[in-house]
Tab-separated table of C-alpha atoms in Angstrom:
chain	number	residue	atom	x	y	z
Z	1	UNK	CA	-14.824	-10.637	54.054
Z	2	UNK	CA	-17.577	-11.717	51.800
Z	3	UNK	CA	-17.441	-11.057	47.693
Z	4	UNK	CA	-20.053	-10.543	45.509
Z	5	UNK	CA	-20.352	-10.742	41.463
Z	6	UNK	CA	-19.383	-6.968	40.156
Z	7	UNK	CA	-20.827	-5.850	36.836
Z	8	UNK	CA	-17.678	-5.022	35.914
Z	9	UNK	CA	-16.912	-9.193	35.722
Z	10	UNK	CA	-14.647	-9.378	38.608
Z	11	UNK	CA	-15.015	-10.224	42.332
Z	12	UNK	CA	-15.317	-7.355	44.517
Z	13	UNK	CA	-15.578	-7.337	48.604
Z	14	UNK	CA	-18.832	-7.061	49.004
Z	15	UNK	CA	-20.503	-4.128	51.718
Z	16	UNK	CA	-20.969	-5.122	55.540
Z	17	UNK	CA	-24.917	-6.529	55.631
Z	18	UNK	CA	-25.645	-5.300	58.998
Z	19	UNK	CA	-28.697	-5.210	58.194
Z	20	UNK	CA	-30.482	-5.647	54.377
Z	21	UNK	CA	-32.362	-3.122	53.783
Z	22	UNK	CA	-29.883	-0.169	54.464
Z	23	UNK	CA	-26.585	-2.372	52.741
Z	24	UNK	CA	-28.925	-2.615	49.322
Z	25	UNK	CA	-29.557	0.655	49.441
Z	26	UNK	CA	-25.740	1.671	48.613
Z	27	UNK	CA	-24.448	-0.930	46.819
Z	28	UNK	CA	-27.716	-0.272	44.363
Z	29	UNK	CA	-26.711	3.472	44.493
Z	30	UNK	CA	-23.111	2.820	43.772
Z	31	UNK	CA	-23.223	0.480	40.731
Z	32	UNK	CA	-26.070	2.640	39.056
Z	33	UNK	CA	-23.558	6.007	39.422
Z	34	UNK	CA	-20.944	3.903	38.000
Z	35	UNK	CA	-23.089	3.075	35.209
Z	36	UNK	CA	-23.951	6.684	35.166
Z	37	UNK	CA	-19.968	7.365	34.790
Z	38	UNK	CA	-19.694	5.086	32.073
Z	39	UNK	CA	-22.176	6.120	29.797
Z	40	UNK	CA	-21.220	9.828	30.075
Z	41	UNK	CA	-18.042	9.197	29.635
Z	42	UNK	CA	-18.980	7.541	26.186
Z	43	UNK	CA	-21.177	9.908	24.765
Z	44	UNK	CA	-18.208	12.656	25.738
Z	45	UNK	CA	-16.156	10.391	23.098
Z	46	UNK	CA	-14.004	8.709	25.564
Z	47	UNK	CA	-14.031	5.840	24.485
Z	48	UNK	CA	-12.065	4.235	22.096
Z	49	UNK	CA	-12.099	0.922	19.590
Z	50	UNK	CA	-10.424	-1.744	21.918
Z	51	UNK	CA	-8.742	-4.548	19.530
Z	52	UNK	CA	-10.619	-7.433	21.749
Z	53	UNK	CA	-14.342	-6.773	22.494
Z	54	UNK	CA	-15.355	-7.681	25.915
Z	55	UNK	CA	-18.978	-7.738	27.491
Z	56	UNK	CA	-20.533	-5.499	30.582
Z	57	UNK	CA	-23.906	-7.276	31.431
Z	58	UNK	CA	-26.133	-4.817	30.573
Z	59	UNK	CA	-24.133	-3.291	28.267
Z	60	UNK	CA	-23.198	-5.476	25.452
Z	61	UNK	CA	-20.443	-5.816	23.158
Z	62	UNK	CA	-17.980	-2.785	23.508
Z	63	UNK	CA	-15.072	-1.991	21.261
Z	64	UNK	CA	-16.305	-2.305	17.815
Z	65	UNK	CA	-17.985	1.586	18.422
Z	66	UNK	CA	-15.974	4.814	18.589
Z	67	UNK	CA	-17.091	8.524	19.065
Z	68	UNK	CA	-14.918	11.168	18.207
Z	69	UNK	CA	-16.609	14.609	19.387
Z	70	UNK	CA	-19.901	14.836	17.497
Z	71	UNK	CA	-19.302	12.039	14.597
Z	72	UNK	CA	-19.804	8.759	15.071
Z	73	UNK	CA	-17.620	6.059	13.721
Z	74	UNK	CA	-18.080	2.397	13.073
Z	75	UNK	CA	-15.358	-0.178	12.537
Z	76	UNK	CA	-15.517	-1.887	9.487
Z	77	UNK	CA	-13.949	-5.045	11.027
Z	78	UNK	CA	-16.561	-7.682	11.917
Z	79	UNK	CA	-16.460	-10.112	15.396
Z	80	UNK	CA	-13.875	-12.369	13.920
Z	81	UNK	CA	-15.082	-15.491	13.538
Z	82	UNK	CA	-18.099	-15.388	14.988
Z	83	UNK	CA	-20.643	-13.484	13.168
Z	84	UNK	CA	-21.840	-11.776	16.783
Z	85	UNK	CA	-23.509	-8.969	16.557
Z	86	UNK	CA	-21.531	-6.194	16.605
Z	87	UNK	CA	-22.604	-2.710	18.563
Z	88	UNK	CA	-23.059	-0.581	15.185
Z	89	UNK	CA	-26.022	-3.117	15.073
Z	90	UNK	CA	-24.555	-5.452	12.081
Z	91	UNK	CA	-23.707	-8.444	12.233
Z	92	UNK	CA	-20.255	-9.777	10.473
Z	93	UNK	CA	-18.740	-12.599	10.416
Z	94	UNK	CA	-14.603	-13.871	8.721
Z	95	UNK	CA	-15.939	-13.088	5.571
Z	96	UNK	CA	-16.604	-9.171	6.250
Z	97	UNK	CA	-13.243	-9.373	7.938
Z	98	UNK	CA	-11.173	-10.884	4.962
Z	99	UNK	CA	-13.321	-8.720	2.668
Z	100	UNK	CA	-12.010	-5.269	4.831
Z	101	UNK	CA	-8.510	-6.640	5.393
Z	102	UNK	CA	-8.284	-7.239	1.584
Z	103	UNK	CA	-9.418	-3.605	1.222
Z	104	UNK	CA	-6.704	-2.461	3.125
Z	105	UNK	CA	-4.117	-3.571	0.922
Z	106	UNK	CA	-5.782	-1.398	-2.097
Z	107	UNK	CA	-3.052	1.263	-1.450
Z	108	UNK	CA	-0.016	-1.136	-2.129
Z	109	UNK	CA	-1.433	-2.598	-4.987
Z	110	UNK	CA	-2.111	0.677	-6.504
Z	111	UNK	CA	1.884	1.752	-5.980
Z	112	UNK	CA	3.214	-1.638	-6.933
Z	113	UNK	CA	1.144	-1.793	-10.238
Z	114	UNK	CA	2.632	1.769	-11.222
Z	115	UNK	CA	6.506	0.460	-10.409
Z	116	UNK	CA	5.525	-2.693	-12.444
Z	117	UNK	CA	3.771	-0.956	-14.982
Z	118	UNK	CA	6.949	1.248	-15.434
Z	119	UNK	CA	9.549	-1.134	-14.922
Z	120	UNK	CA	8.143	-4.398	-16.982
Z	121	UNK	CA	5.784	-2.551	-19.218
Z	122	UNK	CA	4.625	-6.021	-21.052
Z	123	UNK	CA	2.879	-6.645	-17.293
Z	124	UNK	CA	0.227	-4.414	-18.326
Z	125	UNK	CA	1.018	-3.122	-22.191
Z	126	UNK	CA	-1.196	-5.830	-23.462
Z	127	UNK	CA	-4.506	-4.399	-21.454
Z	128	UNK	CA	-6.605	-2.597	-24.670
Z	129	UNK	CA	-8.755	-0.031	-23.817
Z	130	UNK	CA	-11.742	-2.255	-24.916
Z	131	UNK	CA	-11.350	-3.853	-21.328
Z	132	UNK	CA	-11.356	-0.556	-19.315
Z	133	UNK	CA	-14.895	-0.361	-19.455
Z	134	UNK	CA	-15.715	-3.648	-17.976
Z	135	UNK	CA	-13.059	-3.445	-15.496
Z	136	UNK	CA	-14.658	0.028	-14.082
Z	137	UNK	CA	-18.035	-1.799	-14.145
Z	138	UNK	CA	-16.830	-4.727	-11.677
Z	139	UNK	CA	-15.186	-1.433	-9.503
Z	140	UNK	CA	-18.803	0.359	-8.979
Z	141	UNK	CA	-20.593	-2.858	-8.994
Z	142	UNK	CA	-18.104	-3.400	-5.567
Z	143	UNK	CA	-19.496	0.081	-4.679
Z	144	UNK	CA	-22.920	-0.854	-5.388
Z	145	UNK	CA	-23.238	-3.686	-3.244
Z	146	UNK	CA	-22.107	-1.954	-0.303
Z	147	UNK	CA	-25.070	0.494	-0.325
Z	148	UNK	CA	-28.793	0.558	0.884
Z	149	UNK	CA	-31.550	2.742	0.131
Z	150	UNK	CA	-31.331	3.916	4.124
Z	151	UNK	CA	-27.710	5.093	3.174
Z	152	UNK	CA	-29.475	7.638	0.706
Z	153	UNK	CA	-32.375	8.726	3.087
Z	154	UNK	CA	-29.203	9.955	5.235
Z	155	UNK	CA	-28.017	12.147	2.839
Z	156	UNK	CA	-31.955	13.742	3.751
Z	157	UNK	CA	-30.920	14.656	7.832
Z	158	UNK	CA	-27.582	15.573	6.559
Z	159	UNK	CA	-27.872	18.460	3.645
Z	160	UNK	CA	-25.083	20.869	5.303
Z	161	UNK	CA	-22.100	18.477	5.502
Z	162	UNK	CA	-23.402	17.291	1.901
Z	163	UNK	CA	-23.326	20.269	0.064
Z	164	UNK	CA	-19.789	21.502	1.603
Z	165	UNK	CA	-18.437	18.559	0.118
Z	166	UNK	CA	-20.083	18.680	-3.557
Z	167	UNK	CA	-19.582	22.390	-4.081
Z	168	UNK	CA	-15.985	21.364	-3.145
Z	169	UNK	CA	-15.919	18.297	-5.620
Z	170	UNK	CA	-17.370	19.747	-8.321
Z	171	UNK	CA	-16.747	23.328	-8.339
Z	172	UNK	CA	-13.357	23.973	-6.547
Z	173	UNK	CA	-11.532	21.375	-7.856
Z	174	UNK	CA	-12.509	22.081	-11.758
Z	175	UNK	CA	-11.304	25.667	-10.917
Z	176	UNK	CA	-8.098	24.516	-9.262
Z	177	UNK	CA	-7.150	22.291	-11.903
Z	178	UNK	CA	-7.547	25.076	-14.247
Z	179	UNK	CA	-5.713	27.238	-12.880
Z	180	UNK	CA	-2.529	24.617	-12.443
Z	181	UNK	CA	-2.828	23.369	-16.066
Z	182	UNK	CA	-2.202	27.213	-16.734
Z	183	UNK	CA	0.411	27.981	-14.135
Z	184	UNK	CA	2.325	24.864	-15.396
Z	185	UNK	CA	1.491	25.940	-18.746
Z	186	UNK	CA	0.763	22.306	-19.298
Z	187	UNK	CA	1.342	20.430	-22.689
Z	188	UNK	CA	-1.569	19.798	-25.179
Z	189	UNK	CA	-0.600	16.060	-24.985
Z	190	UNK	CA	-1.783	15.449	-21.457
Z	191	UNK	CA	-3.953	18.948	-20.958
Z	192	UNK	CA	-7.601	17.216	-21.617
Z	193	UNK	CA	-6.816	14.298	-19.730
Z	194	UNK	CA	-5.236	16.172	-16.735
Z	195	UNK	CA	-8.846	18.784	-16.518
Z	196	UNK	CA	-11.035	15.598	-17.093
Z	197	UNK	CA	-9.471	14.380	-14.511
Z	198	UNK	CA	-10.213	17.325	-11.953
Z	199	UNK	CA	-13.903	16.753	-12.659
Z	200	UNK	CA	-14.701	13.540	-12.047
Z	201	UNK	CA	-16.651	11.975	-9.088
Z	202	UNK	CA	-15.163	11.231	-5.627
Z	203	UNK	CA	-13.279	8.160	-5.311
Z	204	UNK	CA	-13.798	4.852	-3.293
Z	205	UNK	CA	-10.519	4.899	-1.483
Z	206	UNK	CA	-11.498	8.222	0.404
Z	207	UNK	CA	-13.843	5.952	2.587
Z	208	UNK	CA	-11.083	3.582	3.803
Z	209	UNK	CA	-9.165	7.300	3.962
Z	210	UNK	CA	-11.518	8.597	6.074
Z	211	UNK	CA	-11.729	5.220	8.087
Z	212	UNK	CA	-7.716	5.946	9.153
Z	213	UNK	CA	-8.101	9.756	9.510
Z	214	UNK	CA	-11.003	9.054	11.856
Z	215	UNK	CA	-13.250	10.591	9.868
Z	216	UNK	CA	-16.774	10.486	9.589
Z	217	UNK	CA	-16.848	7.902	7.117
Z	218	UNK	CA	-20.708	7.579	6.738
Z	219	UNK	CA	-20.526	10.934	4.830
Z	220	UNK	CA	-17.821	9.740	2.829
Z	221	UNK	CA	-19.874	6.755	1.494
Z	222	UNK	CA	-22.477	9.396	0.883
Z	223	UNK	CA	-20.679	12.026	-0.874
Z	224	UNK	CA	-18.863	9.295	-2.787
Z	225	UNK	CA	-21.765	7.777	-3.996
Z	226	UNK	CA	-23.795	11.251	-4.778
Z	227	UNK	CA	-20.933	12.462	-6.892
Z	228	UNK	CA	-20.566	9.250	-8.736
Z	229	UNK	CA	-24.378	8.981	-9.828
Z	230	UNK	CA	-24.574	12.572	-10.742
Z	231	UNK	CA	-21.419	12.656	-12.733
Z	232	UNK	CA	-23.661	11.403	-15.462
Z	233	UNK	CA	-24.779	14.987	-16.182
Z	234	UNK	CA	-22.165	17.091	-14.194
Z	235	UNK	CA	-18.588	15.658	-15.478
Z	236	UNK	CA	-19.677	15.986	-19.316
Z	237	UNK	CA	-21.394	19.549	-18.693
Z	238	UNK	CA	-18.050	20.703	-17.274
Z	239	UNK	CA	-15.987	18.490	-19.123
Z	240	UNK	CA	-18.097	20.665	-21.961
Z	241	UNK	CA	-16.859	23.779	-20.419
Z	242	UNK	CA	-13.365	23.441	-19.364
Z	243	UNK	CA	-11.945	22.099	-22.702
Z	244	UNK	CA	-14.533	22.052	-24.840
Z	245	UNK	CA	-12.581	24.657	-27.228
Z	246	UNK	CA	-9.391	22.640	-26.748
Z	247	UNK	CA	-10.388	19.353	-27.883
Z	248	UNK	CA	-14.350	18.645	-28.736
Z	249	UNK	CA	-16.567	16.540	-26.682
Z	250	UNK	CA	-19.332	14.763	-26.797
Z	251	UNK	CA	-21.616	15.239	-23.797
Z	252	UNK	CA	-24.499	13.443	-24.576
Z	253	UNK	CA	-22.128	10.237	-25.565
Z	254	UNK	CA	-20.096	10.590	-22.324
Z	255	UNK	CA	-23.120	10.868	-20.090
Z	256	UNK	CA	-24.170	7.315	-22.313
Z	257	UNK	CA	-20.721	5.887	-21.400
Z	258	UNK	CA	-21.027	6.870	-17.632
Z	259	UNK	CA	-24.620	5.853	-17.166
Z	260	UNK	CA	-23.627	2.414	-18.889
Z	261	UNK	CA	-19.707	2.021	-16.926
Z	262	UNK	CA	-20.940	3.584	-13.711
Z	263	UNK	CA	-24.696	4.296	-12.872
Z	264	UNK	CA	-26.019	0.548	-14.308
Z	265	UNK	CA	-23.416	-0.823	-11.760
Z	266	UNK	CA	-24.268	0.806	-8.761
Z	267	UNK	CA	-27.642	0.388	-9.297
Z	268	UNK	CA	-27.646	-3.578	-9.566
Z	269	UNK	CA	-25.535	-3.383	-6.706
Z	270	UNK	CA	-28.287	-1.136	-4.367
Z	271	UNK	CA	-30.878	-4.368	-5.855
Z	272	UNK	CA	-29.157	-6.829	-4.893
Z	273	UNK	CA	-27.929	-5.582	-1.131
Z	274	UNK	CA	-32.341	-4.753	-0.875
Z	275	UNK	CA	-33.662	-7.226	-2.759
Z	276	UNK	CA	-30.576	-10.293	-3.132
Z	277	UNK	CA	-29.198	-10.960	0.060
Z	278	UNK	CA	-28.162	-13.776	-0.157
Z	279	UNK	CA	-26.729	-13.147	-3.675
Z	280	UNK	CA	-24.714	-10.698	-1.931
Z	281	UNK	CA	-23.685	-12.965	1.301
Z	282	UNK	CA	-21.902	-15.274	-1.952
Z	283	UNK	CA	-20.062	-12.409	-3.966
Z	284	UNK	CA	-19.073	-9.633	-1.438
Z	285	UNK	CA	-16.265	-11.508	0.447
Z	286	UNK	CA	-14.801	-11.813	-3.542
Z	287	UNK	CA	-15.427	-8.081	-5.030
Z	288	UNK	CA	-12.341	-6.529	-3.226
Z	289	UNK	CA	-10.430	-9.563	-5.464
Z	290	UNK	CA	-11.991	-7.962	-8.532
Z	291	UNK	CA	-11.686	-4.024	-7.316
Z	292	UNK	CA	-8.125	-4.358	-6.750
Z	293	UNK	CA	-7.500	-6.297	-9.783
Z	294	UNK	CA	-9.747	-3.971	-12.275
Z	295	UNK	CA	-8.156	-0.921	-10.694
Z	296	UNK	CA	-4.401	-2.719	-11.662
Z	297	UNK	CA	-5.604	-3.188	-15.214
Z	298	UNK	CA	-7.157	0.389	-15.553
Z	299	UNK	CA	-3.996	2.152	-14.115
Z	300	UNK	CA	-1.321	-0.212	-15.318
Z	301	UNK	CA	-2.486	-0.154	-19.151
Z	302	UNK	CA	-1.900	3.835	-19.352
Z	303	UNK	CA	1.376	4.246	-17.466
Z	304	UNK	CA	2.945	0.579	-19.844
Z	305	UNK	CA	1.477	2.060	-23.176
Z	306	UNK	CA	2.511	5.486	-22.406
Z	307	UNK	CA	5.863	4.572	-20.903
Z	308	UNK	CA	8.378	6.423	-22.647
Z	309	UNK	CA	6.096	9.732	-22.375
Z	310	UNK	CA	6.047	9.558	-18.964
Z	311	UNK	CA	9.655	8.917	-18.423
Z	312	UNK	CA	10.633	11.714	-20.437
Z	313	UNK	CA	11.165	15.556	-19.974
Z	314	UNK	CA	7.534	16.216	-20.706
Z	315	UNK	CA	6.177	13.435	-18.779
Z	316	UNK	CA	8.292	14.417	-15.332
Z	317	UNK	CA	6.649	18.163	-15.603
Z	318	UNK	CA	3.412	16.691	-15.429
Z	319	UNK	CA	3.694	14.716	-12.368
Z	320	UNK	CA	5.016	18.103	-10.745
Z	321	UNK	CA	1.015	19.591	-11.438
Z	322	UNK	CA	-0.612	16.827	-10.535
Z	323	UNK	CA	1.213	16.572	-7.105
Z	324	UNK	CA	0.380	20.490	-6.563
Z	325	UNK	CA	-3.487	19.537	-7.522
Z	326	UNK	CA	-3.908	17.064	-5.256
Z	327	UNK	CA	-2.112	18.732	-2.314
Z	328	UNK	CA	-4.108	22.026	-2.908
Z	329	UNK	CA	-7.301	20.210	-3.107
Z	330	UNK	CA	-6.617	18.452	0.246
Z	331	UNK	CA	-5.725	21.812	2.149
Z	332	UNK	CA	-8.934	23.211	0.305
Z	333	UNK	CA	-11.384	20.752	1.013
Z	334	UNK	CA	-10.604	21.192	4.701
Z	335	UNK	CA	-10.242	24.490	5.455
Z	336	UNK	CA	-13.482	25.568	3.042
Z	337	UNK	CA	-15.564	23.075	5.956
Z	338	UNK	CA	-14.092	25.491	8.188
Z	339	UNK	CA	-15.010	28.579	6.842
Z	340	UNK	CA	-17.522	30.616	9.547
Z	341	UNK	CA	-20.474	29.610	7.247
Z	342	UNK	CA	-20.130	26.732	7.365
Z	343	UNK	CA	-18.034	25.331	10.583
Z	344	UNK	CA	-17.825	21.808	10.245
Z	345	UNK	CA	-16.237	20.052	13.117
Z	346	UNK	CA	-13.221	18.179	13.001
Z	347	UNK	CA	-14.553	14.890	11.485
Z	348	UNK	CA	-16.216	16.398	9.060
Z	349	UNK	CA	-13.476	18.606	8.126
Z	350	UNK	CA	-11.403	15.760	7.643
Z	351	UNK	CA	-13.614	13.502	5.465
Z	352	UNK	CA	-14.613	16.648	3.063
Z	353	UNK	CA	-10.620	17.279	2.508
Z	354	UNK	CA	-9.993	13.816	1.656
Z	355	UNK	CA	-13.016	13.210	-0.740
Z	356	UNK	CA	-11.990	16.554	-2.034
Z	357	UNK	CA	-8.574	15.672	-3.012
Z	358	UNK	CA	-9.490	11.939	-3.981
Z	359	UNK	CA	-11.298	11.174	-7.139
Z	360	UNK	CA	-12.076	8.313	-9.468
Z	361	UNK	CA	-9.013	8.553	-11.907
Z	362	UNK	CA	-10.023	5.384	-13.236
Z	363	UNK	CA	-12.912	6.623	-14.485
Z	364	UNK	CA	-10.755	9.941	-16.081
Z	365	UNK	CA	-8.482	7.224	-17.544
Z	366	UNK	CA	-11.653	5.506	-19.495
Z	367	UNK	CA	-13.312	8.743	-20.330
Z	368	UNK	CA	-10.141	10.000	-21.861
Z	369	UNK	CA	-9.157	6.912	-24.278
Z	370	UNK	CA	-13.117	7.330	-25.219
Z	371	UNK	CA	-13.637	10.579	-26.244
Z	372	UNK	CA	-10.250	12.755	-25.839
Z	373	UNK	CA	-8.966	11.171	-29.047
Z	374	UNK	CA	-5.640	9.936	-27.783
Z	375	UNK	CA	-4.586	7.299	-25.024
Z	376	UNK	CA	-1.915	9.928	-23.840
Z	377	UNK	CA	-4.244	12.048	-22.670
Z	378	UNK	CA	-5.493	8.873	-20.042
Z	379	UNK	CA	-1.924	9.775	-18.456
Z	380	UNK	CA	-2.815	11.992	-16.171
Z	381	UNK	CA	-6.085	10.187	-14.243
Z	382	UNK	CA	-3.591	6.749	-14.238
Z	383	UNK	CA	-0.617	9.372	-12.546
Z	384	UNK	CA	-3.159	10.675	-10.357
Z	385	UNK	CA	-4.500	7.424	-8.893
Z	386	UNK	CA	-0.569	6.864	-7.727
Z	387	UNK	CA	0.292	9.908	-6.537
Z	388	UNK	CA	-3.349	10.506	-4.997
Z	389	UNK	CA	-2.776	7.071	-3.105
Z	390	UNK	CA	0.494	7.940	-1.610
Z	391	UNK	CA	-0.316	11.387	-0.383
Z	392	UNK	CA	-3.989	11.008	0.634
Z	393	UNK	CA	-3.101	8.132	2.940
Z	394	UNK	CA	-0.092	9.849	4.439
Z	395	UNK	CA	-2.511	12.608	4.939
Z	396	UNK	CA	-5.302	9.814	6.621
Z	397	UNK	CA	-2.553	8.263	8.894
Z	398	UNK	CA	-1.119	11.546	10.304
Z	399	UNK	CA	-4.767	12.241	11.323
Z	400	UNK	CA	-5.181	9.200	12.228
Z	401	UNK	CA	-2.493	9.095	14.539
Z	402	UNK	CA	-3.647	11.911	16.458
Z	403	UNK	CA	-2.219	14.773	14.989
Z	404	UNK	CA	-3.559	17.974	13.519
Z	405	UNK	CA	-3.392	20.572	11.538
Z	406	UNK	CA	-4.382	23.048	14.159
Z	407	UNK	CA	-1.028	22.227	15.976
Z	408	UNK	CA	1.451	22.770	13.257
Z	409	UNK	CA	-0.142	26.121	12.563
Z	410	UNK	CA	-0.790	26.435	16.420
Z	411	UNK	CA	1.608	29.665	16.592
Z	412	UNK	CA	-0.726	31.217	14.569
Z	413	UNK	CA	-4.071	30.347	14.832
Z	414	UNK	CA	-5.158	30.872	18.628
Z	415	UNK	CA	-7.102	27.731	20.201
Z	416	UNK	CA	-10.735	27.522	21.245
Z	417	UNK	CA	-12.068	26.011	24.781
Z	418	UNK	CA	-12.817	23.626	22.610
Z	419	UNK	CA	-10.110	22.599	20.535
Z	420	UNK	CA	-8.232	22.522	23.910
Z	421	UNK	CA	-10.716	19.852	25.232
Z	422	UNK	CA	-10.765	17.503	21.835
């Protein structure tokens, strides 16, 4: 029997060519339904990332691109090696990949500089709080470099998803941790620091958080990097608010020190990724280097100086609030998405719960040895990056693995047609 070159890249018995007009006819009919097949099939979210890319003539690249539902997901890994073109449209080459595999080990550093910074305190007791500031600078400026002024215009076609997650940043979780710091009846020493802490702006680790939860992580990015440019007028006014009477602030200095640690960053970053490619092209594949190691000295410092605090009576209690805070705040950022209102679907859901519960401690920890009078009180925000770590990327990798929350509380909540087809 005679073959014939498939699309699909093997060799397939070709049809009987009795005569060549009427054999065309099917075989032309055939490979367009399976093409037909295949593309409904992906925009039903079918597909999935395959590890190895492989080509379909006609079709491109496929594996890099995967659709869960509604929400669209891009890998961050690039081609390795090559610096193809990749089906999200970008093109990446080892550096992207080394730059995202470095990224991925942000978690274990985080958890090894707290044991360290416990254990050895010398590792990290001679960090002064002059260098905090700097350190958080090199941290957004990673941030910065990694946006565009498209990213923004998103946040434009996307208000709804948006504003779920901000009211849930910056007005849920001030009120939550409130209400814990009361319920715990928490001690003056770490009090400040601990609220501070609760209104701050989203952190970067919920993207790679969202990334493993399958998540929509373009709205991460976004919510991450509205929250951070506007807490240089929100965190101070609530800041203002929440403990204002407890230990006096200066707004108008703390919305200096955040324009000058955080905004100033981000925007030479946005510059240089529009205006400075090839500026970029040289530092990016070295800014996870200085993220990870800025992020050791701003949480190590804290937890060395404040060592025998921590370790003591007083300092145990407080790790028991912040591990309520951050657990509450996950459960709350997801099932507020969920609310009737609003009924976000399940990637969205996801990525509003974990930038809900995840925020930039390190920033807490500077604003609190700046203006809260007392390095104790940058405790809590160096506690929280630890503990926020370890349960928001449990949290990421249960989703991630295909499980949800839906089916633990499946006895009673009753299942849609279309939860039972997801």
């Amino acid at each position: 029997m005679a073959t014939v070159a498939c699309f699909c890249g093997a060799t397939c018995p070709s049809l009987p060519s009795s005569s060549s007009s009427s054999s065309v006819q099917p075989r032309v009919r055939l490979l367009t339904r399976l093409r037909h097949v295949s593309l409904r099939t992906a925009s039903r979210g079918r597909v999935s990332a395959s590890s190895t890319p492989f080509s379909i003539p006609g079709f491109g690249k496929v594996g890099w691109h995967r659709r869960e539902g509604n929400a669209s997901i891009l890998s961050f890994g690039a081609t390795a090696g090559t610096g193809e073109e990749r089906s999200d449209g970008a093109t990446g080459g080892n550096g992207d990949d080394v730059s995202e595999k470095i990224s991925a080990l942000l978690p274990l550093v985080v958890v090894a500089t707290g044991v360290a910074a416990l254990s050895y305190p010398a590792t990290f007791s001679w960090v002064s709080k002059e260098y905090y500031a700097p350190a958080l600078g090199g941290i957004m400026l990673s941030i910065g470099i990694k946006l565009s002024i498209d990213d923004f215009a998103l946040a434009f076609q996307r208000p709804v998803p948006l504003s779920v997650g901000y009211i849930a940043q910056y007005a849920l979780k001030p009120l939550l941790g409130l209400l814990i710091a009361k319920a715990f009846r928490m001690p003056s020493t770490f009090y400040a620091g601990f609220i501070l802490t609760c209104c701050v702006a989203g952190a970067q680790l919920s993207s790679y958080a969202s990334y493993l939860s399958k998540g929509d992580v373009a709205l991460s990015i976004l919510l991450t990097s509205s929250s951070t440019i506007s807490s240089v007028v929100v965190t101070p006014l609530l800041t203002g608010l929440l403990i204002g009477s407890v230990v006096p602030v200066d707004g108008v200095a703390m919305s200096k020190s955040i324009l000058q640690v955080v905004l100033l960053p981000v925007a030479l970053g946005l510059l240089l990724n529009t205006y400075a490619k090839a500026v970029v092209n040289i530092i990016q594949p070295i800014m996870p280097f200085v993220a990870m190691i800025c992020t050791a000295l701003c949480i190590g410092s804290p937890l060395a100086i404040n060592r025998s605090k921590i370790l003591s009576s007083q300092g145990f209690h407080l790790l028991f609030p912040i591990l309520t805070f951050h657990l509450v705040a996950f459960t709350i950022g997801y099932w507020f998405s969920k609310l009737p209102f609003w009924r976000r679907d399940e990637p969205v859901s996801r990525t509003i719960s974990l930038c809900t519960g995840m925020q930039s401690s390190t920033l807490a920890g500077l604003l609190a040895t700046q203006f809260l009078g007392s390095s104790s009180q940058a405790v809590p925000a160096a506690c929280s990056v630890v503990i926020m770590a370890i349960t928001g990327l449990s949290l990421a990798s249960f989703w991630g693995n295909g499980s949800r929350i839906r089916d633990i509380l499946h006895p009673f909540i009753p299942r849609t047609c279309a939860d039972a087809s997801s």
